[in-house]
PDB file of C-alpha atoms in Angstrom:
ATOM      1  CA  MET M   1      -8.838  10.249  15.173  1.00 95.00           C
ATOM      2  CA  LEU M   2      -9.978  10.335  11.780  1.00 96.00           C
ATOM      3  CA  ILE M   3     -10.033   6.891   9.654  1.00 97.00           C
ATOM      4  CA  LEU M   4     -10.128   7.313   5.956  1.00 95.00           C
ATOM      5  CA  GLY M   5     -11.370   4.408   4.077  1.00 94.00           C
ATOM      6  CA  ASP M   6     -13.752   2.073   2.924  1.00 94.00           C
ATOM      7  CA  ARG M   7     -16.138   0.929   5.780  1.00 91.00           C
ATOM      8  CA  GLU M   8     -16.107  -2.453   4.563  1.00 93.00           C
ATOM      9  CA  ASP M   9     -12.344  -2.873   4.055  1.00 95.00           C
ATOM     10  CA  PRO M  10     -11.360  -5.739   6.507  1.00 95.00           C
ATOM     11  CA  HIS M  11      -7.919  -3.619   7.896  1.00 97.00           C
ATOM     12  CA  VAL M  12     -10.561  -0.916   8.989  1.00 96.00           C
ATOM     13  CA  CYS M  13     -13.293  -3.068  10.485  1.00 96.00           C
ATOM     14  CA  VAL M  14     -10.579  -5.056  12.622  1.00 97.00           C
ATOM     15  CA  VAL M  15      -8.572  -1.677  13.784  1.00 97.00           C
ATOM     16  CA  VAL M  16     -12.065  -0.125  14.504  1.00 96.00           C
ATOM     17  CA  ASP M  17     -13.102  -3.457  16.674  1.00 95.00           C
ATOM     18  CA  LYS M  18      -9.754  -3.135  18.511  1.00 96.00           C
ATOM     19  CA  LEU M  19     -10.522   0.843  19.329  1.00 95.00           C
ATOM     20  CA  ARG M  20     -13.846  -0.065  20.668  1.00 94.00           C
ATOM     21  CA  ARG M  21     -12.536  -3.195  22.790  1.00 93.00           C
ATOM     22  CA  SER M  22     -10.481  -0.709  24.376  1.00 92.00           C
ATOM     23  CA  SER M  23     -12.990   1.775  25.063  1.00 91.00           C
ATOM     24  CA  PHE M  24     -11.699   4.495  22.758  1.00 90.00           C
ATOM     25  CA  CYS M  25     -14.634   6.113  20.993  1.00 84.00           C
ATOM     26  CA  ASP M  26     -13.114   9.449  19.820  1.00 90.00           C
ATOM     27  CA  PHE M  27     -12.802   8.409  16.304  1.00 93.00           C
ATOM     28  CA  ALA M  28     -14.717   8.672  12.855  1.00 93.00           C
ATOM     29  CA  VAL M  29     -14.395   6.862   9.729  1.00 94.00           C
ATOM     30  CA  PHE M  30     -14.999   8.774   6.471  1.00 94.00           C
ATOM     31  CA  ASP M  31     -14.995   7.204   3.118  1.00 93.00           C
ATOM     32  CA  PRO M  32     -14.306   9.998   0.613  1.00 92.00           C
ATOM     33  CA  ALA M  33     -16.172   8.045  -1.788  1.00 92.00           C
ATOM     34  CA  GLU M  34     -19.174   8.828   0.054  1.00 91.00           C
ATOM     35  CA  ALA M  35     -18.299  12.376   0.229  1.00 92.00           C
ATOM     36  CA  ARG M  36     -21.463  13.392  -1.504  1.00 91.00           C
ATOM     37  CA  ASP M  37     -23.490  12.046   1.245  1.00 91.00           C
ATOM     38  CA  ALA M  38     -21.953  14.038   3.979  1.00 92.00           C
ATOM     39  CA  ASP M  39     -22.215  17.756   4.719  1.00 94.00           C
ATOM     40  CA  LEU M  40     -18.728  19.629   4.386  1.00 94.00           C
ATOM     41  CA  ARG M  41     -17.900  23.127   5.170  1.00 95.00           C
ATOM     42  CA  VAL M  42     -14.723  24.998   5.013  1.00 95.00           C
ATOM     43  CA  MET M  43     -14.347  28.484   6.375  1.00 95.00           C
ATOM     44  CA  LEU M  44     -11.372  30.924   5.138  1.00 96.00           C
ATOM     45  CA  SER M  45     -10.806  34.205   6.769  1.00 95.00           C
ATOM     46  CA  GLY M  46      -7.749  35.786   6.065  1.00 96.00           C
ATOM     47  CA  THR M  47      -4.788  33.424   7.330  1.00 95.00           C
ATOM     48  CA  GLN M  48      -7.136  31.504   9.036  1.00 93.00           C
ATOM     49  CA  GLY M  49      -9.016  28.326   7.813  1.00 94.00           C
ATOM     50  CA  VAL M  50     -11.380  25.937   9.714  1.00 93.00           C
ATOM     51  CA  ALA M  51     -13.299  23.058   8.653  1.00 95.00           C
ATOM     52  CA  GLU M  52     -16.149  20.682   9.537  1.00 95.00           C
ATOM     53  CA  LEU M  53     -17.487  17.423   8.031  1.00 94.00           C
ATOM     54  CA  THR M  54     -20.830  16.105   9.278  1.00 93.00           C
ATOM     55  CA  THR M  55     -21.436  12.351   8.523  1.00 88.00           C
ATOM     56  CA  ASP M  56     -23.838   9.956  10.306  1.00 83.00           C
ATOM     57  CA  GLU M  57     -21.366   9.384  12.750  1.00 81.00           C
ATOM     58  CA  GLY M  58     -20.995  12.972  14.024  1.00 87.00           C
ATOM     59  CA  VAL M  59     -19.115  16.003  13.496  1.00 93.00           C
ATOM     60  CA  VAL M  60     -15.626  16.003  12.729  1.00 94.00           C
ATOM     61  CA  LYS M  61     -13.642  19.360  13.170  1.00 94.00           C
ATOM     62  CA  SER M  62     -10.256  19.856  11.541  1.00 94.00           C
ATOM     63  CA  GLU M  63      -9.087  21.448  14.709  1.00 93.00           C
ATOM     64  CA  HIS M  64      -9.697  18.820  16.664  1.00 94.00           C
ATOM     65  CA  VAL M  65      -8.285  15.800  14.789  1.00 96.00           C
ATOM     66  CA  ARG M  66      -4.982  14.499  16.226  1.00 96.00           C
ATOM     67  CA  VAL M  67      -4.375  11.436  14.011  1.00 97.00           C
ATOM     68  CA  VAL M  68      -5.350  10.590  10.641  1.00 98.00           C
ATOM     69  CA  TRP M  69      -5.123   6.993   9.241  1.00 98.00           C
ATOM     70  CA  ARG M  70      -5.235   6.622   5.391  1.00 96.00           C
ATOM     71  CA  ARG M  71      -6.264   3.194   4.563  1.00 96.00           C
ATOM     72  CA  ARG M  72      -6.549   3.317   0.926  1.00 94.00           C
ATOM     73  CA  PRO M  73      -9.194   5.847   0.429  1.00 93.00           C
ATOM     74  CA  ARG M  74     -11.203   6.121  -2.577  1.00 91.00           C
ATOM     75  CA  GLY M  75     -11.969   9.034  -4.609  1.00 91.00           C
ATOM     76  CA  ALA M  76     -15.531  10.666  -4.587  1.00 92.00           C
ATOM     77  CA  ASP M  77     -18.252   8.491  -6.139  1.00 91.00           C
ATOM     78  CA  ALA M  78     -20.763  10.135  -8.885  1.00 91.00           C
ATOM     79  CA  GLU M  79     -21.795   6.712 -10.791  1.00 90.00           C
ATOM     80  CA  ASP M  80     -25.419   7.794 -10.490  1.00 93.00           C
ATOM     81  CA  ILE M  81     -24.493  10.734 -12.950  1.00 93.00           C
ATOM     82  CA  GLU M  82     -24.991   9.542 -16.699  1.00 93.00           C
ATOM     83  CA  ASP M  83     -23.406  11.972 -18.665  1.00 93.00           C
ATOM     84  CA  LEU M  84     -19.601  11.647 -18.400  1.00 94.00           C
ATOM     85  CA  VAL M  85     -18.615  15.386 -18.573  1.00 95.00           C
ATOM     86  CA  GLN M  86     -21.060  15.984 -15.681  1.00 94.00           C
ATOM     87  CA  ARG M  87     -19.839  12.947 -13.930  1.00 93.00           C
ATOM     88  CA  GLY M  88     -16.137  13.962 -13.988  1.00 94.00           C
ATOM     89  CA  PHE M  89     -16.842  17.389 -12.943  1.00 96.00           C
ATOM     90  CA  VAL M  90     -18.729  16.374  -9.827  1.00 95.00           C
ATOM     91  CA  LYS M  91     -16.142  13.978  -9.068  1.00 94.00           C
ATOM     92  CA  ASN M  92     -13.088  16.206  -9.407  1.00 95.00           C
ATOM     93  CA  GLU M  93     -14.819  19.220  -7.392  1.00 95.00           C
ATOM     94  CA  THR M  94     -15.942  16.624  -4.513  1.00 95.00           C
ATOM     95  CA  ASN M  95     -12.233  15.539  -4.492  1.00 94.00           C
ATOM     96  CA  HIS M  96     -11.001  19.148  -4.180  1.00 95.00           C
ATOM     97  CA  ALA M  97     -13.297  19.935  -1.587  1.00 95.00           C
ATOM     98  CA  VAL M  98     -12.385  17.132   0.420  1.00 95.00           C
ATOM     99  CA  ALA M  99      -8.609  17.529  -0.061  1.00 94.00           C
ATOM    100  CA  GLY M 100      -9.418  21.227   1.146  1.00 95.00           C
ATOM    101  CA  PHE M 101     -10.836  19.983   4.391  1.00 95.00           C
ATOM    102  CA  LEU M 102      -7.946  17.620   4.966  1.00 95.00           C
ATOM    103  CA  SER M 103      -5.312  20.431   4.431  1.00 94.00           C
ATOM    104  CA  LEU M 104      -6.733  22.101   7.360  1.00 95.00           C
ATOM    105  CA  ILE M 105      -5.942  19.303   9.655  1.00 95.00           C
ATOM    106  CA  GLU M 106      -2.727  20.742  10.462  1.00 91.00           C
ATOM    107  CA  ASN M 107      -1.923  19.395  13.987  1.00 91.00           C
ATOM    108  CA  ALA M 108      -2.686  15.663  13.341  1.00 96.00           C
ATOM    109  CA  THR M 109      -0.025  12.686  13.023  1.00 97.00           C
ATOM    110  CA  TRP M 110      -0.709  11.158   9.524  1.00 97.00           C
ATOM    111  CA  PHE M 111      -0.471   7.431   8.792  1.00 98.00           C
ATOM    112  CA  ASN M 112       0.431   8.380   6.136  1.00 96.00           C
ATOM    113  CA  SER M 113       0.671  11.863   4.189  1.00 95.00           C
ATOM    114  CA  PRO M 114      -0.603  11.219   0.547  1.00 93.00           C
ATOM    115  CA  GLU M 115       2.711  13.024  -0.493  1.00 94.00           C
ATOM    116  CA  ALA M 116       4.680  10.518   1.391  1.00 96.00           C
ATOM    117  CA  GLU M 117       3.134   7.619   0.211  1.00 95.00           C
ATOM    118  CA  ARG M 118       3.404   8.712  -3.331  1.00 94.00           C
ATOM    119  CA  VAL M 119       7.194   9.257  -3.239  1.00 95.00           C
ATOM    120  CA  ALA M 120       7.731   5.835  -1.279  1.00 96.00           C
ATOM    121  CA  GLY M 121       5.236   3.652  -3.449  1.00 93.00           C
ATOM    122  CA  ASN M 122       7.533   4.489  -6.371  1.00 94.00           C
ATOM    123  CA  LYS M 123       9.411   1.208  -6.779  1.00 94.00           C
ATOM    124  CA  VAL M 124      12.390   2.920  -8.240  1.00 95.00           C
ATOM    125  CA  SER M 125      12.484   5.285  -5.189  1.00 96.00           C
ATOM    126  CA  HIS M 126      11.807   2.493  -2.507  1.00 97.00           C
ATOM    127  CA  THR M 127      14.728   0.127  -4.057  1.00 96.00           C
ATOM    128  CA  LEU M 128      17.444   2.661  -4.204  1.00 97.00           C
ATOM    129  CA  ALA M 129      16.361   4.039  -0.797  1.00 98.00           C
ATOM    130  CA  ALA M 130      16.533   0.276   0.557  1.00 98.00           C
ATOM    131  CA  ALA M 131      19.881  -0.084  -0.766  1.00 98.00           C
ATOM    132  CA  ARG M 132      20.998   3.300   0.529  1.00 98.00           C
ATOM    133  CA  VAL M 133      19.946   2.278   4.134  1.00 98.00           C
ATOM    134  CA  GLY M 134      21.893  -0.923   3.946  1.00 98.00           C
ATOM    135  CA  LEU M 135      19.421  -3.471   3.017  1.00 98.00           C
ATOM    136  CA  THR M 136      20.330  -6.105   0.174  1.00 98.00           C
ATOM    137  CA  THR M 137      18.254  -5.434  -2.965  1.00 97.00           C
ATOM    138  CA  ALA M 138      18.289  -7.213  -6.365  1.00 96.00           C
ATOM    139  CA  ASP M 139      19.286  -5.513  -9.767  1.00 95.00           C
ATOM    140  CA  SER M 140      16.327  -4.084 -11.315  1.00 95.00           C
ATOM    141  CA  LEU M 141      15.700  -2.494 -14.843  1.00 95.00           C
ATOM    142  CA  VAL M 142      12.758  -0.197 -15.569  1.00 94.00           C
ATOM    143  CA  THR M 143      11.805   0.328 -19.432  1.00 93.00           C
ATOM    144  CA  ASN M 144       9.645   0.427 -22.049  1.00 93.00           C
ATOM    145  CA  GLN M 145      12.025  -1.200 -24.635  1.00 94.00           C
ATOM    146  CA  PRO M 146      11.527  -4.829 -25.360  1.00 92.00           C
ATOM    147  CA  GLU M 147      15.407  -5.192 -26.709  1.00 93.00           C
ATOM    148  CA  ILE M 148      16.941  -3.692 -23.434  1.00 94.00           C
ATOM    149  CA  ALA M 149      14.774  -5.874 -21.598  1.00 92.00           C
ATOM    150  CA  GLY M 150      15.790  -8.996 -23.688  1.00 93.00           C
ATOM    151  CA  LEU M 151      19.427  -8.002 -22.628  1.00 93.00           C
ATOM    152  CA  PHE M 152      18.953  -7.877 -19.023  1.00 93.00           C
ATOM    153  CA  LEU M 153      16.824 -11.492 -19.317  1.00 91.00           C
ATOM    154  CA  GLU M 154      19.551 -13.133 -21.118  1.00 91.00           C
ATOM    155  CA  GLU M 155      22.076 -12.297 -17.967  1.00 92.00           C
ATOM    156  CA  GLY M 156      20.027 -14.264 -15.558  1.00 91.00           C
ATOM    157  CA  SER M 157      16.616 -15.527 -14.279  1.00 91.00           C
ATOM    158  CA  THR M 158      14.373 -12.539 -13.835  1.00 92.00           C
ATOM    159  CA  VAL M 159      10.712 -11.469 -12.994  1.00 91.00           C
ATOM    160  CA  TYR M 160       8.636  -8.918 -14.341  1.00 90.00           C
ATOM    161  CA  LYS M 161       6.613  -6.697 -11.710  1.00 89.00           C
ATOM    162  CA  THR M 162       4.069  -3.659 -12.409  1.00 86.00           C
ATOM    163  CA  LEU M 163       5.214  -0.543 -11.513  1.00 87.00           C
ATOM    164  CA  GLY M 164       2.063   0.461  -9.902  1.00 79.00           C
ATOM    165  CA  GLY M 165      -0.353  -2.190  -9.739  1.00 59.00           C
ATOM    166  CA  VAL M 166      -4.169  -1.822  -9.983  1.00 48.00           C
ATOM    167  CA  VAL M 167      -5.455   1.359  -8.700  1.00 42.00           C
ATOM    168  CA  GLY M 168      -8.474   0.678  -6.188  1.00 35.00           C
ATOM    169  CA  ALA M 169      -8.370  -2.887  -6.372  1.00 33.00           C
ATOM    170  CA  PHE M 170      -8.493  -4.752  -2.851  1.00 30.00           C
ATOM    171  CA  SER M 171      -6.332  -7.503  -3.619  1.00 32.00           C
ATOM    172  CA  GLU M 172      -2.630  -7.067  -4.198  1.00 35.00           C
ATOM    173  CA  CYS M 173      -2.486 -10.229  -6.723  1.00 33.00           C
ATOM    174  CA  PRO M 174      -5.480  -9.450  -9.369  1.00 32.00           C
ATOM    175  CA  GLU M 175      -5.822 -11.570 -12.307  1.00 33.00           C
ATOM    176  CA  CYS M 176      -4.534 -10.725 -15.591  1.00 33.00           C
ATOM    177  CA  VAL M 177      -6.422  -8.194 -17.324  1.00 34.00           C
ATOM    178  CA  ALA M 178      -6.890  -7.166 -20.972  1.00 34.00           C
ATOM    179  CA  ARG M 179      -5.691  -3.850 -22.519  1.00 36.00           C
ATOM    180  CA  GLN M 180      -5.877  -2.770 -25.995  1.00 35.00           C
ATOM    181  CA  GLN M 181      -3.159  -1.848 -28.260  1.00 39.00           C
ATOM    182  CA  PRO M 182      -3.624   1.205 -30.657  1.00 41.00           C
ATOM    183  CA  SER M 183      -3.892  -1.607 -33.240  1.00 44.00           C
ATOM    184  CA  GLY M 184      -6.953  -3.009 -31.517  1.00 44.00           C
ATOM    185  CA  GLU M 185      -5.036  -6.415 -30.706  1.00 46.00           C
ATOM    186  CA  SER M 186      -5.469  -7.759 -27.133  1.00 44.00           C
ATOM    187  CA  ARG M 187      -2.503  -8.292 -25.209  1.00 44.00           C
ATOM    188  CA  SER M 188      -2.810  -9.484 -21.435  1.00 45.00           C
ATOM    189  CA  PHE M 189      -0.891  -8.582 -18.458  1.00 46.00           C
ATOM    190  CA  ASP M 190      -0.368 -10.076 -15.180  1.00 49.00           C
ATOM    191  CA  PHE M 191      -0.325  -7.674 -11.969  1.00 64.00           C
ATOM    192  CA  SER M 192       1.251 -10.507  -9.856  1.00 72.00           C
ATOM    193  CA  THR M 193       5.179 -11.138  -9.920  1.00 83.00           C
ATOM    194  CA  LYS M 194       5.961 -13.359 -12.883  1.00 85.00           C
ATOM    195  CA  LEU M 195       9.040 -15.374 -13.474  1.00 84.00           C
ATOM    196  CA  LEU M 196      10.175 -14.985 -17.183  1.00 85.00           C
ATOM    197  CA  SER M 197      11.071 -17.460 -19.523  1.00 84.00           C
ATOM    198  CA  PRO M 198      14.374 -17.097 -21.520  1.00 84.00           C
ATOM    199  CA  SER M 199      12.295 -16.754 -24.927  1.00 86.00           C
ATOM    200  CA  GLN M 200       9.600 -14.284 -23.091  1.00 88.00           C
ATOM    201  CA  ASP M 201       7.647 -12.219 -25.476  1.00 89.00           C
ATOM    202  CA  LEU M 202       8.614  -8.758 -24.167  1.00 90.00           C
ATOM    203  CA  SER M 203       6.643  -6.660 -26.570  1.00 90.00           C
ATOM    204  CA  GLY M 204       4.121  -5.606 -24.183  1.00 87.00           C
ATOM    205  CA  LEU M 205       6.514  -3.284 -22.515  1.00 90.00           C
ATOM    206  CA  GLN M 206       6.251  -1.163 -25.811  1.00 91.00           C
ATOM    207  CA  VAL M 207       2.219  -0.549 -24.368  1.00 89.00           C
ATOM    208  CA  ALA M 208       3.275  -0.003 -20.845  1.00 88.00           C
ATOM    209  CA  PRO M 209       6.710   0.107 -19.182  1.00 91.00           C
ATOM    210  CA  GLY M 210       7.362  -2.407 -16.342  1.00 89.00           C
ATOM    211  CA  ILE M 211      10.175  -3.372 -13.968  1.00 92.00           C
ATOM    212  CA  LEU M 212      12.415  -6.308 -14.314  1.00 93.00           C
ATOM    213  CA  GLN M 213      14.179  -7.664 -11.259  1.00 94.00           C
ATOM    214  CA  ARG M 214      16.719 -10.444 -10.851  1.00 94.00           C
ATOM    215  CA  PHE M 215      15.021 -13.320  -9.519  1.00 92.00           C
ATOM    216  CA  VAL M 216      15.834 -14.456  -6.178  1.00 93.00           C
ATOM    217  CA  PRO M 217      15.964 -18.084  -4.952  1.00 92.00           C
ATOM    218  CA  LYS M 218      14.625 -18.366  -1.415  1.00 94.00           C
ATOM    219  CA  GLU M 219      13.833 -20.704   1.394  1.00 95.00           C
ATOM    220  CA  TYR M 220      10.579 -18.402   2.437  1.00 95.00           C
ATOM    221  CA  ASP M 221       9.242 -15.241   2.186  1.00 94.00           C
ATOM    222  CA  VAL M 222       8.943 -12.452   5.040  1.00 97.00           C
ATOM    223  CA  ARG M 223       6.589  -9.863   5.293  1.00 97.00           C
ATOM    224  CA  VAL M 224       7.256  -7.005   7.919  1.00 98.00           C
ATOM    225  CA  THR M 225       4.685  -4.366   9.167  1.00 98.00           C
ATOM    226  CA  VAL M 226       6.508  -1.331  10.596  1.00 98.00           C
ATOM    227  CA  PHE M 227       4.729   1.201  12.928  1.00 98.00           C
ATOM    228  CA  GLY M 228       5.956   3.183  15.789  1.00 96.00           C
ATOM    229  CA  GLY M 229       9.429   2.574  15.494  1.00 95.00           C
ATOM    230  CA  ARG M 230       8.911  -1.569  15.730  1.00 95.00           C
ATOM    231  CA  ALA M 231       9.081  -4.087  13.024  1.00 97.00           C
ATOM    232  CA  VAL M 232       6.701  -7.149  13.319  1.00 97.00           C
ATOM    233  CA  ALA M 233       7.505 -10.235  10.961  1.00 97.00           C
ATOM    234  CA  THR M 234       5.810 -13.166   9.761  1.00 96.00           C
ATOM    235  CA  GLU M 235       7.532 -15.751   7.461  1.00 96.00           C
ATOM    236  CA  PHE M 236       5.641 -17.387   4.642  1.00 95.00           C
ATOM    237  CA  HIS M 237       6.647 -20.877   3.541  1.00 94.00           C
ATOM    238  CA  SER M 238       5.987 -20.042  -0.012  1.00 91.00           C
ATOM    239  CA  GLN M 239       8.101 -23.182  -1.398  1.00 92.00           C
ATOM    240  CA  THR M 240       5.596 -25.491  -0.215  1.00 89.00           C
ATOM    241  CA  ASP M 241       3.066 -24.633  -3.029  1.00 87.00           C
ATOM    242  CA  ALA M 242       3.971 -24.438  -6.757  1.00 86.00           C
ATOM    243  CA  ARG M 243       1.443 -21.202  -7.092  1.00 87.00           C
ATOM    244  CA  SER M 244       3.570 -19.300  -4.644  1.00 87.00           C
ATOM    245  CA  ILE M 245       7.009 -19.935  -5.178  1.00 87.00           C
ATOM    246  CA  VAL M 246       7.596 -16.618  -7.165  1.00 87.00           C
ATOM    247  CA  ASP M 247       5.037 -14.418  -5.494  1.00 86.00           C
ATOM    248  CA  PHE M 248       4.136 -15.765  -1.787  1.00 88.00           C
ATOM    249  CA  ARG M 249       0.733 -13.151  -1.886  1.00 87.00           C
ATOM    250  CA  VAL M 250      -0.751 -15.454  -4.478  1.00 85.00           C
ATOM    251  CA  ARG M 251      -1.229 -17.969  -1.630  1.00 86.00           C
ATOM    252  CA  GLY M 252      -0.254 -15.864   1.106  1.00 85.00           C
ATOM    253  CA  ASP M 253      -3.797 -16.721   3.160  1.00 85.00           C
ATOM    254  CA  VAL M 254      -3.314 -20.272   2.824  1.00 89.00           C
ATOM    255  CA  ILE M 255       0.243 -21.260   2.727  1.00 90.00           C
ATOM    256  CA  PRO M 256       1.813 -22.191   6.053  1.00 92.00           C
ATOM    257  CA  ARG M 257       3.212 -19.225   8.074  1.00 93.00           C
ATOM    258  CA  ALA M 258       4.712 -18.497  11.380  1.00 95.00           C
ATOM    259  CA  PRO M 259       5.894 -15.335  13.473  1.00 96.00           C
ATOM    260  CA  HIS M 260       9.506 -14.718  12.319  1.00 97.00           C
ATOM    261  CA  ASP M 261      12.284 -13.537  14.587  1.00 96.00           C
ATOM    262  CA  LEU M 262      13.760 -10.608  12.610  1.00 97.00           C
ATOM    263  CA  PRO M 263      17.378  -9.849  12.980  1.00 97.00           C
ATOM    264  CA  ASP M 264      17.906  -6.552  14.992  1.00 97.00           C
ATOM    265  CA  GLU M 265      20.111  -5.008  12.325  1.00 98.00           C
ATOM    266  CA  ILE M 266      17.251  -5.788   9.581  1.00 98.00           C
ATOM    267  CA  ALA M 267      14.456  -4.471  11.900  1.00 98.00           C
ATOM    268  CA  ALA M 268      16.440  -1.265  12.343  1.00 98.00           C
ATOM    269  CA  ARG M 269      17.131  -0.846   8.489  1.00 98.00           C
ATOM    270  CA  CYS M 270      13.459  -1.238   8.015  1.00 98.00           C
ATOM    271  CA  VAL M 271      12.701   1.539  10.254  1.00 98.00           C
ATOM    272  CA  ALA M 272      15.181   3.660   8.728  1.00 98.00           C
ATOM    273  CA  LEU M 273      13.885   3.062   5.419  1.00 98.00           C
ATOM    274  CA  LEU M 274      10.355   4.387   6.831  1.00 98.00           C
ATOM    275  CA  ASP M 275      12.101   7.359   8.547  1.00 98.00           C
ATOM    276  CA  HIS M 276      13.667   8.142   4.909  1.00 98.00           C
ATOM    277  CA  PHE M 277      10.259   8.878   3.316  1.00 98.00           C
ATOM    278  CA  GLY M 278       8.508  10.127   6.527  1.00 97.00           C
ATOM    279  CA  LEU M 279       6.190   7.311   6.787  1.00 98.00           C
ATOM    280  CA  ARG M 280       4.410   5.952   9.898  1.00 98.00           C
ATOM    281  CA  VAL M 281       3.226   2.670   8.882  1.00 98.00           C
ATOM    282  CA  ALA M 282       4.092   0.454   5.879  1.00 98.00           C
ATOM    283  CA  THR M 283       5.000  -3.271   4.960  1.00 97.00           C
ATOM    284  CA  LEU M 284       8.106  -4.595   3.581  1.00 98.00           C
ATOM    285  CA  ASP M 285       8.671  -7.886   1.926  1.00 97.00           C
ATOM    286  CA  PHE M 286      11.999 -10.108   1.802  1.00 98.00           C
ATOM    287  CA  ALA M 287      13.146 -13.186   0.252  1.00 96.00           C
ATOM    288  CA  VAL M 288      15.079 -15.047   2.841  1.00 96.00           C
ATOM    289  CA  THR M 289      17.630 -17.981   2.462  1.00 93.00           C
ATOM    290  CA  GLY M 290      19.572 -18.394   5.658  1.00 92.00           C
ATOM    291  CA  SER M 291      20.905 -15.094   6.959  1.00 93.00           C
ATOM    292  CA  GLU M 292      20.420 -13.460   3.924  1.00 96.00           C
ATOM    293  CA  TYR M 293      17.508 -10.910   3.466  1.00 98.00           C
ATOM    294  CA  VAL M 294      16.833  -9.494   0.139  1.00 98.00           C
ATOM    295  CA  PHE M 295      14.685  -6.689  -0.123  1.00 98.00           C
ATOM    296  CA  LEU M 296      11.783  -7.036  -2.553  1.00 96.00           C
ATOM    297  CA  ASP M 297       9.119  -4.227  -1.922  1.00 95.00           C
ATOM    298  CA  LEU M 298       7.733  -1.567   0.290  1.00 97.00           C
ATOM    299  CA  ASN M 299       3.965  -0.812   0.370  1.00 95.00           C
ATOM    300  CA  PRO M 300       2.960   2.079   2.168  1.00 95.00           C
ATOM    301  CA  ASP M 301      -0.673   1.028   2.586  1.00 93.00           C
ATOM    302  CA  GLY M 302       0.415  -2.882   2.394  1.00 93.00           C
ATOM    303  CA  GLN M 303      -2.060  -5.487   3.739  1.00 94.00           C
ATOM    304  CA  PHE M 304      -0.799  -6.873   7.453  1.00 95.00           C
ATOM    305  CA  LEU M 305      -4.239  -9.047   8.484  1.00 94.00           C
ATOM    306  CA  PHE M 306      -3.008 -12.191   6.774  1.00 92.00           C
ATOM    307  CA  MET M 307       0.252 -12.011   8.690  1.00 93.00           C
ATOM    308  CA  ASP M 308      -1.284 -11.688  11.835  1.00 91.00           C
ATOM    309  CA  ASP M 309      -2.237 -14.267  14.556  1.00 88.00           C
ATOM    310  CA  ASP M 310      -5.636 -15.852  15.220  1.00 87.00           C
ATOM    311  CA  ASP M 311      -6.688 -13.036  17.675  1.00 89.00           C
ATOM    312  CA  LEU M 312      -5.388 -10.300  15.619  1.00 92.00           C
ATOM    313  CA  GLU M 313      -2.619  -9.640  18.544  1.00 94.00           C
ATOM    314  CA  ARG M 314       0.532  -9.295  16.894  1.00 94.00           C
ATOM    315  CA  VAL M 315       0.188  -6.599  14.285  1.00 96.00           C
ATOM    316  CA  ALA M 316      -3.429  -5.004  14.405  1.00 96.00           C
ATOM    317  CA  GLY M 317      -4.112  -4.982  18.011  1.00 96.00           C
ATOM    318  CA  PRO M 318      -0.667  -3.180  18.820  1.00 96.00           C
ATOM    319  CA  PHE M 319      -1.113  -0.910  15.818  1.00 97.00           C
ATOM    320  CA  ALA M 320      -4.468   0.046  17.004  1.00 97.00           C
ATOM    321  CA  ARG M 321      -3.044   1.090  20.177  1.00 96.00           C
ATOM    322  CA  HIS M 322      -0.412   2.821  18.795  1.00 97.00           C
ATOM    323  CA  LEU M 323      -2.926   4.908  17.092  1.00 97.00           C
ATOM    324  CA  MET M 324      -4.727   5.438  20.151  1.00 96.00           C
ATOM    325  CA  ALA M 325      -1.743   6.522  21.937  1.00 96.00           C
ATOM    326  CA  GLU M 326      -0.783   8.862  19.255  1.00 96.00           C
ATOM    327  CA  ALA M 327      -4.235  10.447  19.641  1.00 94.00           C
ATOM    328  CA  SER M 328      -4.271  10.863  23.174  1.00 88.00           C
TER     329      SER M 328
END
C-alpha cells in the first residue's frame, strides 16, 4: 500500500496508527513535496516499464503496489532555490517524474485517481450529478457577471461559495484573504460559505467567478463519508452557534454532534454518486430538516476525523481496515 500525502496530516497519522495497531506493515507513506529527498528510477524498454522509489521507509516498486490512498498530496518543494525560473523548472521536472512513477502503478486500486478527483471536485459537475442520482439539490448559478448574480439574489436568500477553495490549505474554512485587482485596489474574498445580504456588493465576481446557491434553512447539517459501498454519517447541530448557522465547518470541531442514522435511500444515492465519478472515498454534506435532505457539496478528499467518535472507530478505523482488505 502506498499513501501519498503529508506525514503530518492528521488523517494520515490516524490511518497509519490504525494500520500498525492491526499489525499491517506492508505500506509506505510518500509525500511528493519531499520527492527531491527520495531516489526515483523509471525504466522503459519497449512496451514495458518498471519504477522504483526509495525513501527513508524503504523501497517501493510500482509492480508491487496494490492500493494507493491519495490524501491531499502536495507538489514538489523547491523553496531552497532562489532563482524563480530555476525553482519553477525543478518543481515542474520533479512533479513530472513523480507522475511518471505513479503512472506505472497499473494494478492498484486508487483512493482516488487524480482524474476522478478533478472531475468530481468541480461543483458544477457534482451538483448536477447529485440531482441525476436522485438527491435533492439547491438551485445554483455560476457567473462572473455581477448584474446576473444580482437578479439571482433578488429571487431569494442566497449563499456564496468558492468554486475551488484554497489549494494546499489544510483547513476547509480558511479566513478571508486579499487579492489585487488590476487597478491595485484590494478586495477581500471569504472562502467559507457566506449568506449574502439583499444589497450585497457583487462586483468581486468580475475578478473571479463564484457559485451562488439558494440558501437552505435547516435543523442541522450532516456529513457523510462513503467508502467500500458504505455510508457513515454524523449530524452537526450547527444552529446552536451563530457562527455555524450558514457553514457548519467553521465550528465543526466544537458544536454538538452525534452519529446519524442515514435513511437507506439517501445512503444508496450517496454511493451511486461516488460510483458515477469512479470515486472510492469522499465526503458529502447535507442540510437536513425533518425528513428532507438537501445535498450541498461533495469533497473527494474531505475531512472525516472531526465526524468520528473518540476512539476513531466509526470512520477512520473501518476505512483503514478497508484499505488493508483491498491491499490483501
